PDB file of C-alpha atoms in Angstrom:
ATOM      1  CA  MET A1038       9.008  43.083  50.703  1.00 59.00           C
ATOM      2  CA  TYR A1039      12.345  41.669  49.953  1.00 64.00           C
ATOM      3  CA  LEU A1040      11.150  38.267  48.662  1.00 68.00           C
ATOM      4  CA  LYS A1041       8.922  40.223  46.289  1.00 71.00           C
ATOM      5  CA  LYS A1042      11.484  42.184  44.172  1.00 73.00           C
ATOM      6  CA  THR A1043      13.939  39.005  44.328  1.00 77.00           C
ATOM      7  CA  CYS A1044      10.659  36.736  42.666  1.00 70.00           C
ATOM      8  CA  LEU A1045       9.998  40.170  40.118  1.00 76.00           C
ATOM      9  CA  ILE A1046      13.792  39.843  39.328  1.00 79.00           C
ATOM     10  CA  ILE A1047      14.377  36.075  39.263  1.00 80.00           C
ATOM     11  CA  ILE A1048      11.011  35.138  37.593  1.00 78.00           C
ATOM     12  CA  PRO A1049      11.687  37.185  34.138  1.00 76.00           C
ATOM     13  CA  LEU A1050      15.538  36.171  34.032  1.00 72.00           C
ATOM     14  CA  LEU A1051      14.565  32.392  34.075  1.00 70.00           C
ATOM     15  CA  CYS A1052      12.037  33.087  31.269  1.00 66.00           C
ATOM     16  CA  LEU A1053      14.845  34.409  29.352  1.00 68.00           C
ATOM     17  CA  PHE A1054      17.141  31.429  29.611  1.00 68.00           C
ATOM     18  CA  PHE A1055      14.543  28.631  29.259  1.00 65.00           C
ATOM     19  CA  ASP A1056      12.934  30.050  26.177  1.00 58.00           C
ATOM     20  CA  HIS A1057      13.357  27.547  23.640  1.00 61.00           C
ATOM     21  CA  ASN A1058      11.325  25.104  21.220  1.00 62.00           C
ATOM     22  CA  VAL A1059      10.648  21.529  22.133  1.00 61.00           C
ATOM     23  CA  PHE A1060      10.268  19.015  19.948  1.00 62.00           C
ATOM     24  CA  ALA A1061       8.737  15.511  20.454  1.00 63.00           C
ATOM     25  CA  GLN A1062       9.473  14.157  17.404  1.00 61.00           C
ATOM     26  CA  ASP A1063      11.901  15.683  14.252  1.00 67.00           C
ATOM     27  CA  ASP A1064       9.762  14.588  11.271  1.00 71.00           C
ATOM     28  CA  PRO A1065       6.326  13.323  10.929  1.00 72.00           C
ATOM     29  CA  PRO A1066       5.698   9.636  10.664  1.00 74.00           C
ATOM     30  CA  ILE A1067       4.288   9.823   6.977  1.00 75.00           C
ATOM     31  CA  LYS A1068       4.093  12.467   4.155  1.00 75.00           C
ATOM     32  CA  TRP A1069       1.007  13.869   2.554  1.00 75.00           C
ATOM     33  CA  GLY A1070       0.458  12.165  -0.572  1.00 77.00           C
ATOM     34  CA  ASP A1071       3.250   9.411  -0.174  1.00 79.00           C
ATOM     35  CA  ILE A1072       1.018   6.403   0.051  1.00 83.00           C
ATOM     36  CA  PRO A1073       3.306   3.277  -0.040  1.00 84.00           C
ATOM     37  CA  ARG A1074       1.926   0.337  -2.506  1.00 88.00           C
ATOM     38  CA  SER A1075       1.978  -2.011   0.021  1.00 85.00           C
ATOM     39  CA  ASP A1076      -0.943  -0.125   1.789  1.00 83.00           C
ATOM     40  CA  LEU A1077      -2.893  -0.114  -1.190  1.00 83.00           C
ATOM     41  CA  GLU A1078      -2.678  -3.580  -1.993  1.00 86.00           C
ATOM     42  CA  MET A1079      -3.334  -4.749   1.625  1.00 88.00           C
ATOM     43  CA  LYS A1080      -6.510  -6.927   1.556  1.00 90.00           C
ATOM     44  CA  SER A1081      -6.679  -7.526   4.917  1.00 88.00           C
ATOM     45  CA  PHE A1082      -4.810  -7.353   8.412  1.00 87.00           C
ATOM     46  CA  PRO A1083      -3.152 -10.205   9.584  1.00 88.00           C
ATOM     47  CA  GLN A1084      -3.619  -9.791  13.101  1.00 91.00           C
ATOM     48  CA  ASP A1085      -7.416  -9.896  12.569  1.00 89.00           C
ATOM     49  CA  THR A1086      -8.628 -10.618   9.565  1.00 88.00           C
ATOM     50  CA  ASN A1087     -12.541  -9.837  10.183  1.00 90.00           C
ATOM     51  CA  ALA A1088     -11.251  -6.051  10.347  1.00 90.00           C
ATOM     52  CA  SER A1089     -13.341  -3.864   8.028  1.00 93.00           C
ATOM     53  CA  ALA A1090     -10.832  -1.114   8.598  1.00 93.00           C
ATOM     54  CA  LEU A1091      -7.168  -0.437  10.076  1.00 92.00           C
ATOM     55  CA  ILE A1092      -5.777   3.050  11.131  1.00 92.00           C
ATOM     56  CA  LEU A1093      -2.499   3.187   9.517  1.00 89.00           C
ATOM     57  CA  CYS A1094      -1.244   6.322  10.872  1.00 87.00           C
ATOM     58  CA  ASP A1095      -2.649   8.890  13.379  1.00 88.00           C
ATOM     59  CA  PHE A1096      -0.579  12.016  14.045  1.00 86.00           C
ATOM     60  CA  GLY A1097      -1.063  15.388  15.227  1.00 86.00           C
ATOM     61  CA  GLU A1098       1.166  18.541  15.924  1.00 84.00           C
ATOM     62  CA  SER A1099      -0.005  21.471  17.763  1.00 86.00           C
ATOM     63  CA  HIS A1100       1.184  25.228  17.770  1.00 86.00           C
ATOM     64  CA  PHE A1101       0.309  28.739  18.885  1.00 90.00           C
ATOM     65  CA  ASP A1102      -0.848  31.223  16.197  1.00 90.00           C
ATOM     66  CA  ASN A1103      -0.164  34.961  15.834  1.00 91.00           C
ATOM     67  CA  GLU A1104      -3.261  35.540  18.512  1.00 91.00           C
ATOM     68  CA  LEU A1105      -1.797  32.930  20.593  1.00 88.00           C
ATOM     69  CA  ASP A1106      -4.528  30.322  20.087  1.00 91.00           C
ATOM     70  CA  ILE A1107      -3.998  26.895  19.619  1.00 93.00           C
ATOM     71  CA  VAL A1108      -4.049  25.362  16.228  1.00 94.00           C
ATOM     72  CA  TYR A1109      -3.897  21.799  16.044  1.00 92.00           C
ATOM     73  CA  SER A1110      -3.550  19.674  12.866  1.00 89.00           C
ATOM     74  CA  ARG A1111      -4.228  16.186  12.297  1.00 89.00           C
ATOM     75  CA  HIS A1112      -3.348  13.506   9.889  1.00 88.00           C
ATOM     76  CA  LEU A1113      -5.063  10.037  10.149  1.00 89.00           C
ATOM     77  CA  ARG A1114      -4.670   7.444   7.126  1.00 89.00           C
ATOM     78  CA  VAL A1115      -7.180   4.852   7.412  1.00 91.00           C
ATOM     79  CA  LYS A1116      -7.241   1.536   5.263  1.00 92.00           C
ATOM     80  CA  ILE A1117     -11.076   0.448   4.475  1.00 92.00           C
ATOM     81  CA  PHE A1118     -11.435  -2.941   3.681  1.00 92.00           C
ATOM     82  CA  THR A1119     -14.902  -3.671   3.343  1.00 88.00           C
ATOM     83  CA  SER A1120     -16.742  -1.802  -0.017  1.00 81.00           C
TER      84      SER A1120
END
C-alpha cells in the first residue's frame, strides 16, 4: 500500500521535471526551394558513373498534432541523370 502511494506521487513529479523538447538536429540539412547550381549542373555521379539517379538528401521530421497523432514530414531531393 505504501509503495503504491509513493509511486502515485513520484511518477507525476518525474514527468514534470523531465518534460522538455529534445531535438536531434538544429536545422534541416537543406531548405525547400534552395537548389545549388552544382546540383543542377551535375551530369553523373563520380563514384558510380552508371547510376541513373542520385539521392541528394532524405530528411524527415515528426511531431504530435492537437489530437496527439504523429505527423511525419519528409523532404526528399533526387537528381535524375537519365531522360
